[in-house]
CSV table of N, CA and C in Angstrom, one decimal:
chain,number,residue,atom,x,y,z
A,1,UNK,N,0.8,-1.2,0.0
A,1,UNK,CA,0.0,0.0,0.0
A,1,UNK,C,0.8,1.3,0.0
A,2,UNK,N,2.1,1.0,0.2
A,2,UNK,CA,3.0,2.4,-0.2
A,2,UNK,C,2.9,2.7,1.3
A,3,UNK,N,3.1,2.8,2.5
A,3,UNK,CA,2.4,3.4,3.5
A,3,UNK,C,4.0,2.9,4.6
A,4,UNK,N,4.7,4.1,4.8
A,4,UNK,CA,5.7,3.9,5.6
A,4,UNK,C,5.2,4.1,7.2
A,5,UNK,N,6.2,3.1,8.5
A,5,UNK,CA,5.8,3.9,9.6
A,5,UNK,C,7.4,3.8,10.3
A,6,UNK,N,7.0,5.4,11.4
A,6,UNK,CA,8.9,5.3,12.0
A,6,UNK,C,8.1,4.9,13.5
A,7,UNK,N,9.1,3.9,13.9
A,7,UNK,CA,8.9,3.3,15.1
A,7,UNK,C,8.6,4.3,16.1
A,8,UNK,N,10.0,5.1,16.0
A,8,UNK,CA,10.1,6.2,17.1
A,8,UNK,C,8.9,7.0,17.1
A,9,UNK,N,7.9,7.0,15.7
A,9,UNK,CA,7.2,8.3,16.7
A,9,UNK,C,5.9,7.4,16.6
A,10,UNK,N,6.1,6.1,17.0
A,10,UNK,CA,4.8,5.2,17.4
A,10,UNK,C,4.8,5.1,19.2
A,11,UNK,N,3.6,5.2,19.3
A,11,UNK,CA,3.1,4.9,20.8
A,11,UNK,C,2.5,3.5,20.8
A,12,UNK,N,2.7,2.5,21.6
A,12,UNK,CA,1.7,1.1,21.8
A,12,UNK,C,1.3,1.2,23.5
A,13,UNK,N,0.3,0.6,23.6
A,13,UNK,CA,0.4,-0.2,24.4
A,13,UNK,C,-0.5,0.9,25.7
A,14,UNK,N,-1.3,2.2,25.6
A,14,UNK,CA,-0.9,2.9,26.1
A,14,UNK,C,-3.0,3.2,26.1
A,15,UNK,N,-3.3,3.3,27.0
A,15,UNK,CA,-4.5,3.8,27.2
A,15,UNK,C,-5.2,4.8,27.0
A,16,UNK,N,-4.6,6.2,26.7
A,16,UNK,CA,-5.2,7.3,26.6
A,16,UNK,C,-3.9,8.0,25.8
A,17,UNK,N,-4.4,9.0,24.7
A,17,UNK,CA,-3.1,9.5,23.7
A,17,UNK,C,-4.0,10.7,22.9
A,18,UNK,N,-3.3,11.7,23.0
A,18,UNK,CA,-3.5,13.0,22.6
A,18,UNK,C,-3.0,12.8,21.2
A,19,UNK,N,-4.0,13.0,20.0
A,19,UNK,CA,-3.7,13.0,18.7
A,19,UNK,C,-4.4,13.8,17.8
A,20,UNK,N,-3.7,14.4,17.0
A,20,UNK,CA,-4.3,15.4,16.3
A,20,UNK,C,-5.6,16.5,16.6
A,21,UNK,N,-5.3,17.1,18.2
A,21,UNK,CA,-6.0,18.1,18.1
A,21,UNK,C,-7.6,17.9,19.2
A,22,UNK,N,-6.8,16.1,19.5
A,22,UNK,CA,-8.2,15.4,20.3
A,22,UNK,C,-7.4,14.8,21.2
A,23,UNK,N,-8.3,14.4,22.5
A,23,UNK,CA,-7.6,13.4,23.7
A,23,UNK,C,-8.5,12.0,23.4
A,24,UNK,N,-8.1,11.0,22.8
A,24,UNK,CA,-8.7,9.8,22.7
A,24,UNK,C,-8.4,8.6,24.4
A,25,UNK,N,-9.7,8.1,24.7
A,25,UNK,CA,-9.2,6.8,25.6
A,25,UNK,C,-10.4,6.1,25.3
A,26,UNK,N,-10.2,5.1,26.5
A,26,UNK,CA,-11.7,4.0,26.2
A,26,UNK,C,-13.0,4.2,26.2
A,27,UNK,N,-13.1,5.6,27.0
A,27,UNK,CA,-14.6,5.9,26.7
A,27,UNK,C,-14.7,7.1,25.4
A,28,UNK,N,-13.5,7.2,24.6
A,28,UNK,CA,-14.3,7.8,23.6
A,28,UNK,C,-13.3,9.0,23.3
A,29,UNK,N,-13.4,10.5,22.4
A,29,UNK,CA,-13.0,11.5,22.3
A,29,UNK,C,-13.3,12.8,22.0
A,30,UNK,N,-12.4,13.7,22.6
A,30,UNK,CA,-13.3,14.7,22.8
A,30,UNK,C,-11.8,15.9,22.6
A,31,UNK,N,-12.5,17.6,22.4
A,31,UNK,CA,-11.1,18.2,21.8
A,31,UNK,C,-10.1,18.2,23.3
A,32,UNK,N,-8.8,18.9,22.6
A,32,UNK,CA,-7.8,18.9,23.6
A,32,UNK,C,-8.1,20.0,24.2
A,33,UNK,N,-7.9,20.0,25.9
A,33,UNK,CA,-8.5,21.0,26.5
A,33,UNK,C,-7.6,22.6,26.4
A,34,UNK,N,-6.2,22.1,25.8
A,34,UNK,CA,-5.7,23.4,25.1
A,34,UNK,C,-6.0,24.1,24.3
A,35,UNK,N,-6.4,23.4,23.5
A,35,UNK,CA,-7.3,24.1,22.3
A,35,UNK,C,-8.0,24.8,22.6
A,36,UNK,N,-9.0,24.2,23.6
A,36,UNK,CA,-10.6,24.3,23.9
A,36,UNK,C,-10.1,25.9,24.5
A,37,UNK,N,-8.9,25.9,25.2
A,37,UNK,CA,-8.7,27.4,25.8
A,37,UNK,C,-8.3,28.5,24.8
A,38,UNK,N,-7.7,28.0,23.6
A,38,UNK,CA,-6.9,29.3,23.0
A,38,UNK,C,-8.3,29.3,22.2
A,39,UNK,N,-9.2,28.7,22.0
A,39,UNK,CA,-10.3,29.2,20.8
A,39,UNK,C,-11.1,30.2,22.4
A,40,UNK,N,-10.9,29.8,23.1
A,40,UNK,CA,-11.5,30.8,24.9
A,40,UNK,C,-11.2,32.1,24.6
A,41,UNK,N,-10.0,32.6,24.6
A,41,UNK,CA,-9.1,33.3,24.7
A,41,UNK,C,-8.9,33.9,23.7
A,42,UNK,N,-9.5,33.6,22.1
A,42,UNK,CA,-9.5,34.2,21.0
A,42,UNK,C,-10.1,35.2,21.1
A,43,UNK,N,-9.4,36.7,20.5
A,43,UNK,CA,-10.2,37.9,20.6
A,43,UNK,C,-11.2,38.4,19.6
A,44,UNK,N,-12.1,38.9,19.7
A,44,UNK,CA,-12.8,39.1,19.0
A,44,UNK,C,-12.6,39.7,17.4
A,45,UNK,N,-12.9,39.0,16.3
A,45,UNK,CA,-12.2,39.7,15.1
A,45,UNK,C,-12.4,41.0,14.9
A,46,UNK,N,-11.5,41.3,14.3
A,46,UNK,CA,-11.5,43.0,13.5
A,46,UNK,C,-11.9,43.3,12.6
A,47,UNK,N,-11.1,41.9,11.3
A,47,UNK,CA,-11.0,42.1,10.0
A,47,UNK,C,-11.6,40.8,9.3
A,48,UNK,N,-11.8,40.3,8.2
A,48,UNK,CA,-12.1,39.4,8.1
A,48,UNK,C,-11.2,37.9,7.6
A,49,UNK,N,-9.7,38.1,7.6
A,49,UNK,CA,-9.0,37.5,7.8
A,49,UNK,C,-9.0,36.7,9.6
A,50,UNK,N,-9.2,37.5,10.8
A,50,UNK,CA,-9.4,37.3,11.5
A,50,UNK,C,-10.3,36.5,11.8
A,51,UNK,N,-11.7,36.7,11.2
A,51,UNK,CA,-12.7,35.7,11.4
A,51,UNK,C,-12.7,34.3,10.8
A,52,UNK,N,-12.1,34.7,9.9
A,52,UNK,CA,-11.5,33.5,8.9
A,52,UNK,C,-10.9,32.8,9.9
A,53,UNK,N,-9.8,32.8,10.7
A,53,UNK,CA,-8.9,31.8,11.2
A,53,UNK,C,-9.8,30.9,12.6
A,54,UNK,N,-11.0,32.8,13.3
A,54,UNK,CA,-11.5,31.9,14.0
A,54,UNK,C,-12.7,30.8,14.0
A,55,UNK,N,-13.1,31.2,12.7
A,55,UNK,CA,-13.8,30.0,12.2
A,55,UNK,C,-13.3,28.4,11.7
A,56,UNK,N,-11.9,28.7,11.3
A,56,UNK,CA,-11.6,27.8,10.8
A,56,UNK,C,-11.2,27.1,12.2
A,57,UNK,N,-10.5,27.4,13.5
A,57,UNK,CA,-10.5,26.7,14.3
A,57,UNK,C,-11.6,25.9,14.7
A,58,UNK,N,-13.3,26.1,15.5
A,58,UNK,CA,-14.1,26.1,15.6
A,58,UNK,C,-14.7,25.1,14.8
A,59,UNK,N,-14.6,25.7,13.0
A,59,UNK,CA,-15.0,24.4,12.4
A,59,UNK,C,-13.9,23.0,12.4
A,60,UNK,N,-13.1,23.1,13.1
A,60,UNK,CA,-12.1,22.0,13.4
A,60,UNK,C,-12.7,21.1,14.1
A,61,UNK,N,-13.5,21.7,15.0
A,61,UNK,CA,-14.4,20.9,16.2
A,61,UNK,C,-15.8,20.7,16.2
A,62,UNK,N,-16.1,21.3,14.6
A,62,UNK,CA,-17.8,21.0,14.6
A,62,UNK,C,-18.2,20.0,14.8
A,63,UNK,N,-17.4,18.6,15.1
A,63,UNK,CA,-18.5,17.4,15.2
A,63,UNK,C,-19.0,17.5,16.8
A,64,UNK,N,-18.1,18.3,18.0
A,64,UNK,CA,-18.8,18.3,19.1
A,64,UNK,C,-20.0,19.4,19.2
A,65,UNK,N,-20.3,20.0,18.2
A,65,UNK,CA,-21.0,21.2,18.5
A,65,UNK,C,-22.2,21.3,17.5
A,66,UNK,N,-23.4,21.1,18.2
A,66,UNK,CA,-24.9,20.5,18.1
A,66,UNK,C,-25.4,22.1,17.4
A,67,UNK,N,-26.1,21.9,16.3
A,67,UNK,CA,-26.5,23.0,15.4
A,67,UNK,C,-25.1,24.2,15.2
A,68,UNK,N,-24.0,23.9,14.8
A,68,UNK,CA,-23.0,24.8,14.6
A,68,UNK,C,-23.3,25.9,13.6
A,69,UNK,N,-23.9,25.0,12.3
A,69,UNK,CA,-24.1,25.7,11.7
A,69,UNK,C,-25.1,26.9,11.7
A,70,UNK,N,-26.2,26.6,12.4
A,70,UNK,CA,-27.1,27.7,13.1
A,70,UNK,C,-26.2,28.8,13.5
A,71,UNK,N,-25.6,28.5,14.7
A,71,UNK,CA,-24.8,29.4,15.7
A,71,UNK,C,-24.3,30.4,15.0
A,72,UNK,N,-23.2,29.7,13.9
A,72,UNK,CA,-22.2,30.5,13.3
A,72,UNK,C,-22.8,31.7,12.4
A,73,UNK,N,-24.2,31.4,11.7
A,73,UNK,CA,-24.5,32.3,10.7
A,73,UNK,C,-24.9,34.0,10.5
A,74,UNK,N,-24.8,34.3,11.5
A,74,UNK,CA,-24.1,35.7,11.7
A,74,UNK,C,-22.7,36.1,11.3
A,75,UNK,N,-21.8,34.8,11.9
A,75,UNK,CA,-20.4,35.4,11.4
A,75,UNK,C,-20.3,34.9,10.0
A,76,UNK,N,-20.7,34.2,9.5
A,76,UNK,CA,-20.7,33.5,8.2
A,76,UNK,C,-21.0,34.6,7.3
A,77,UNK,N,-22.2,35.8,7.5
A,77,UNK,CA,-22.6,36.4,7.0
A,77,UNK,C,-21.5,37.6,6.9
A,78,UNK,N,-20.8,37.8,7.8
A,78,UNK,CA,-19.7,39.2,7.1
A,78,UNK,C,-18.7,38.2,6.2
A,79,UNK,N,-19.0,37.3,5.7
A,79,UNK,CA,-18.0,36.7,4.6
A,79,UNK,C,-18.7,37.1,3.7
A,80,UNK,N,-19.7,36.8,3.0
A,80,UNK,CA,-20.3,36.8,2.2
A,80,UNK,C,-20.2,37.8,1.1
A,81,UNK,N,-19.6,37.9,0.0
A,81,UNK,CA,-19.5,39.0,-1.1
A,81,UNK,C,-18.0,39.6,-0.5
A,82,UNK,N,-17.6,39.3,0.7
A,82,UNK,CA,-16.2,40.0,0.6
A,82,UNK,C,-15.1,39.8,0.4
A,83,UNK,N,-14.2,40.7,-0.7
A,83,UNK,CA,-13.1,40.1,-1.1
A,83,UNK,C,-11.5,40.4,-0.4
A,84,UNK,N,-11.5,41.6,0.2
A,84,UNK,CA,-10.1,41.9,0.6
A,84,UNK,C,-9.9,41.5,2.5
A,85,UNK,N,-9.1,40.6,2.7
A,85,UNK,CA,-8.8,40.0,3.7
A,85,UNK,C,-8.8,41.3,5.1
A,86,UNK,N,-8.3,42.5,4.7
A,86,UNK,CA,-8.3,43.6,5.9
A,86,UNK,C,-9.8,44.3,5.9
A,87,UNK,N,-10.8,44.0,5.4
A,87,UNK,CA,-12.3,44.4,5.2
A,87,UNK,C,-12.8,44.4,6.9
A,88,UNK,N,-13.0,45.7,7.4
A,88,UNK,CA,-13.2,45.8,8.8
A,88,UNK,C,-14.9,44.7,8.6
A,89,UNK,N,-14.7,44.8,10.0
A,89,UNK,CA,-16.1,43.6,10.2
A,89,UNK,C,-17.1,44.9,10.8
A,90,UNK,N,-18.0,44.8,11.0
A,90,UNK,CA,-19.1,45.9,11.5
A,90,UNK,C,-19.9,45.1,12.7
A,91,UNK,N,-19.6,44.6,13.8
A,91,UNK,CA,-20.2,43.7,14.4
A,91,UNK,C,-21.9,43.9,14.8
A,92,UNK,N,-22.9,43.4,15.0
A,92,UNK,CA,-24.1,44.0,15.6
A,92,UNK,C,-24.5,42.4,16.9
A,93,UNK,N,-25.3,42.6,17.0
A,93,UNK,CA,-25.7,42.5,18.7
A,93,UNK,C,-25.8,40.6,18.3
A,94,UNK,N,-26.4,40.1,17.0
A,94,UNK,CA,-26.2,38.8,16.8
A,94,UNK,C,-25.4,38.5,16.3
A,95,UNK,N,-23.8,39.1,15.9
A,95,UNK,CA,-22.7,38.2,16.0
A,95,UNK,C,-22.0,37.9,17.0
A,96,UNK,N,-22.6,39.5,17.8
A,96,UNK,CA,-21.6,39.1,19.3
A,96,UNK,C,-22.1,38.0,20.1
A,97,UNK,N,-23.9,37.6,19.8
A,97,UNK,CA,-24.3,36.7,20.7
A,97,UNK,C,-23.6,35.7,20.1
A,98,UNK,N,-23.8,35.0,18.5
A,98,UNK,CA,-23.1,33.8,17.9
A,98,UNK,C,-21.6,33.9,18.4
A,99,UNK,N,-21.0,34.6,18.6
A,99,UNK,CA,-19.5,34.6,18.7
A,99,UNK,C,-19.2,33.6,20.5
A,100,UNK,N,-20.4,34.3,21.2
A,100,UNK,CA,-20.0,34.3,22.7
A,100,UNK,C,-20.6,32.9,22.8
A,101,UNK,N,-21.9,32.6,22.3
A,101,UNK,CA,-22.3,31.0,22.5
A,101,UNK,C,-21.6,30.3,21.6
A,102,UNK,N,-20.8,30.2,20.9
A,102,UNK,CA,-20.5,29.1,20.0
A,102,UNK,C,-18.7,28.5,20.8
A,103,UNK,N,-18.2,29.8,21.9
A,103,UNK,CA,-17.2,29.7,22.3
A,103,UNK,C,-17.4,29.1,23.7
A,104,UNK,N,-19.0,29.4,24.0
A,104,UNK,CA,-19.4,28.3,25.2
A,104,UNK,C,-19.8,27.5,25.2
A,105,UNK,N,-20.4,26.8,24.1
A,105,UNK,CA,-20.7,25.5,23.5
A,105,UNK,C,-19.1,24.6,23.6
A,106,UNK,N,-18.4,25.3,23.1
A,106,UNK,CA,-17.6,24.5,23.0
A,106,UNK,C,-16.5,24.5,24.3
A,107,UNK,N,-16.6,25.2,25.0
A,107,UNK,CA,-15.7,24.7,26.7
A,107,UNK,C,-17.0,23.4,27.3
A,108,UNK,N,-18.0,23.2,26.9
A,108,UNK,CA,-19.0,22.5,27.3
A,108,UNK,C,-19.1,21.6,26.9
A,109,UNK,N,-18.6,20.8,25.9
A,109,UNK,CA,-18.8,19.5,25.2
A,109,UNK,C,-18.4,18.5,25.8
A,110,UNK,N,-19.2,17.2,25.0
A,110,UNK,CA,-19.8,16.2,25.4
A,110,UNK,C,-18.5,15.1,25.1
A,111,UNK,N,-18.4,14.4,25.2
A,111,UNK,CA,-17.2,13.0,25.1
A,111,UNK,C,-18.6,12.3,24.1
A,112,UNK,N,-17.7,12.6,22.7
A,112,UNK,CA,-17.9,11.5,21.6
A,112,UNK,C,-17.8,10.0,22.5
A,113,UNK,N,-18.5,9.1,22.1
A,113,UNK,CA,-18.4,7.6,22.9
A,113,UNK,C,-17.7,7.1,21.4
A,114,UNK,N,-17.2,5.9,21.3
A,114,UNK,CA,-16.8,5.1,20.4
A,114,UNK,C,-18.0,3.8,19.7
A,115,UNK,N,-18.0,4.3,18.8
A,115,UNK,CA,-19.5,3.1,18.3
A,115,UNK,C,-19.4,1.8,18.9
A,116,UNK,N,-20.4,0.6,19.3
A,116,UNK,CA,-20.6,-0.3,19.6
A,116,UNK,C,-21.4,-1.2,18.8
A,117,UNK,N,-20.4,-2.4,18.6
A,117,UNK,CA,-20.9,-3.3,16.8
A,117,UNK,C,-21.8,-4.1,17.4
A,118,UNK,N,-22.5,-4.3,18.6
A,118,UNK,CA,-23.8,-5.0,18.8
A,118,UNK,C,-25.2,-3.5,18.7
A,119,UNK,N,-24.5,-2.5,19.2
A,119,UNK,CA,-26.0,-2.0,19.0
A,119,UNK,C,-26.4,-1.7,17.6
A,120,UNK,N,-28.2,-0.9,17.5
A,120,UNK,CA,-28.2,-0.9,16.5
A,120,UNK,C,-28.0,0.4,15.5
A,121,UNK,N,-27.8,0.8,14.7
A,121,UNK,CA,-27.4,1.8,14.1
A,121,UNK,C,-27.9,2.4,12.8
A,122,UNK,N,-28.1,3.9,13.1
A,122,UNK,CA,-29.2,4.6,11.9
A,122,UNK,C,-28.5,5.7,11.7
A,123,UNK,N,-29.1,6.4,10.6
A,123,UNK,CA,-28.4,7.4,10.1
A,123,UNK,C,-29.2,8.1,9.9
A,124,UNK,N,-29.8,9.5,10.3
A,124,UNK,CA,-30.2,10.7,10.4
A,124,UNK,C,-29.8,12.2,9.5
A,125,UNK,N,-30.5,12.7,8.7
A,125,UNK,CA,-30.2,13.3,7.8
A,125,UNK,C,-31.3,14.9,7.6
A,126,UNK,N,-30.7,15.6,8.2
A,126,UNK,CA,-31.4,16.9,7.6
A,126,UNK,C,-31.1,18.0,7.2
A,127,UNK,N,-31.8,19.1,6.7
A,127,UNK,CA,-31.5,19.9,5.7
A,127,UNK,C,-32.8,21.6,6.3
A,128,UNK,N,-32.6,22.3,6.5
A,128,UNK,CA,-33.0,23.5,6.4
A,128,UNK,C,-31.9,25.0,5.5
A,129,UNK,N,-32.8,25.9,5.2
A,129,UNK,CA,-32.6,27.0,4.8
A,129,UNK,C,-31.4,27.6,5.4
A,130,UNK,N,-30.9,26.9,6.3
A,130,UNK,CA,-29.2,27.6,6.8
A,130,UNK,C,-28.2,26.7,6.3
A,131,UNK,N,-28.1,25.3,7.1
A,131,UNK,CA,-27.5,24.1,6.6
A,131,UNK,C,-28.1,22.4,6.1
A,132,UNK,N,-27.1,21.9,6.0
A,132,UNK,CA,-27.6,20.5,5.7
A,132,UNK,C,-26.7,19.8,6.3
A,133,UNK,N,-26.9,18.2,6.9
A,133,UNK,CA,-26.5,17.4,8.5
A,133,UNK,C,-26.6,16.3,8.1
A,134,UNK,N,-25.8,15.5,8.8
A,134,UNK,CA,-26.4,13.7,9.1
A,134,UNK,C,-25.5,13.3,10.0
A,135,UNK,N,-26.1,12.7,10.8
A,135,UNK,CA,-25.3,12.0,12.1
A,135,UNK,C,-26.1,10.4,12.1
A,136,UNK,N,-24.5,10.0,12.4
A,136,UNK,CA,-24.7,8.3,12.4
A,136,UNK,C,-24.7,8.3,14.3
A,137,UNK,N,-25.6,7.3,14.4
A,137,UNK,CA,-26.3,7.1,16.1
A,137,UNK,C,-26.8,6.2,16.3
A,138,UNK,N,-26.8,5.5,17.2
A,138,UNK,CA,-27.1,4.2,18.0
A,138,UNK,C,-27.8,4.6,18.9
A,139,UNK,N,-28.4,3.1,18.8
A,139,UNK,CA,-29.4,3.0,19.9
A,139,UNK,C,-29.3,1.6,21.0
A,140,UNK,N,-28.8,2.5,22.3
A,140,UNK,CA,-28.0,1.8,23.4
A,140,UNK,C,-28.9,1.6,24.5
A,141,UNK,N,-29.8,0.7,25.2
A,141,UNK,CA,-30.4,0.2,26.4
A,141,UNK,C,-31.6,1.8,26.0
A,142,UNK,N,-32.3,2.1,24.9
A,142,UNK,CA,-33.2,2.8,24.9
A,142,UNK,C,-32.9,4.2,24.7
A,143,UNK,N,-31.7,4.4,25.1
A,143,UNK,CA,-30.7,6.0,24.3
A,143,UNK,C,-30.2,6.1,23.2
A,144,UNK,N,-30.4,7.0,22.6
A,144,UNK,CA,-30.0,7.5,21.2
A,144,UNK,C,-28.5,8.3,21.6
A,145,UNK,N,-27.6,7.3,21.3
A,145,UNK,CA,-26.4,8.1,21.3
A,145,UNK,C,-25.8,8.7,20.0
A,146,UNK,N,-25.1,9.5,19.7
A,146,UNK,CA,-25.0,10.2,18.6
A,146,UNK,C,-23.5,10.0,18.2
């Protein structure tokens, strides 16, 4: 398959391991809680190069964050039609709310579980006038886990 590996920067044997951006263990994964602080700690954009970076982090972690796309579309909307990266932003009262919940959604998140090959499993798909979705989810002792 073409597919080299260097020993040295392999981990075995090891219960819990920080990888790309996530803390993985046996019950599952969820972002790294560094992260989780510098997107905290991100200051509010100016320009729209700015919002650009903070969205792109954010969308790094949209699978823990339940209607993202909702949240986001205030800030989504000073993108729209603009072309020069230093284009001041003009903020109003629903970007600041989308900005401030979407940064507390996400210090709030939930630990992804790891699928389970006896339960049973469906796939869920929807679509409104903002975004379009589908989450694969199980159904565990009567819980719809996601």
């Amino acid at each position: 398959f073409g597919v080299t590996i260097n020993v040295q920067k392999c981990t075995f044997g090891v219960s819990e391991l920080d990888f790309l951006g996530h803390h993985l263990n046996k019950d599952g994964i969820q972002p790294l809680s560094s992260k989780v602080q510098a997107i905290q700690d991100f200051p509010r954009a100016t320009n729209v190069r700015q919002l650009r970076e903070f969205l792109g982090l954010i969308n790094f972690y949209r699978r823990f964050l339940p209607g993202c796309a909702a949240v986001l579309r205030p800030l989504n909307a000073f993108l729209a039609g603009v072309k020069a990266k230093t284009s001041p932003l003009a903020w109003n009262p629903a970007a600041e709310e989308a900005f401030a919940k979407i940064k507390n959604q996400l210090a709030n998140v939930v630990l992804l579980t790891h699928p389970r090959s006896d339960a049973q499993t469906s796939i869920m798909v929807d679509a409104s006038d903002t975004a379009i979705g589908a989450v694969c989810q199980q159904l565990i002792d009567t819980t719809r886990v996601v």
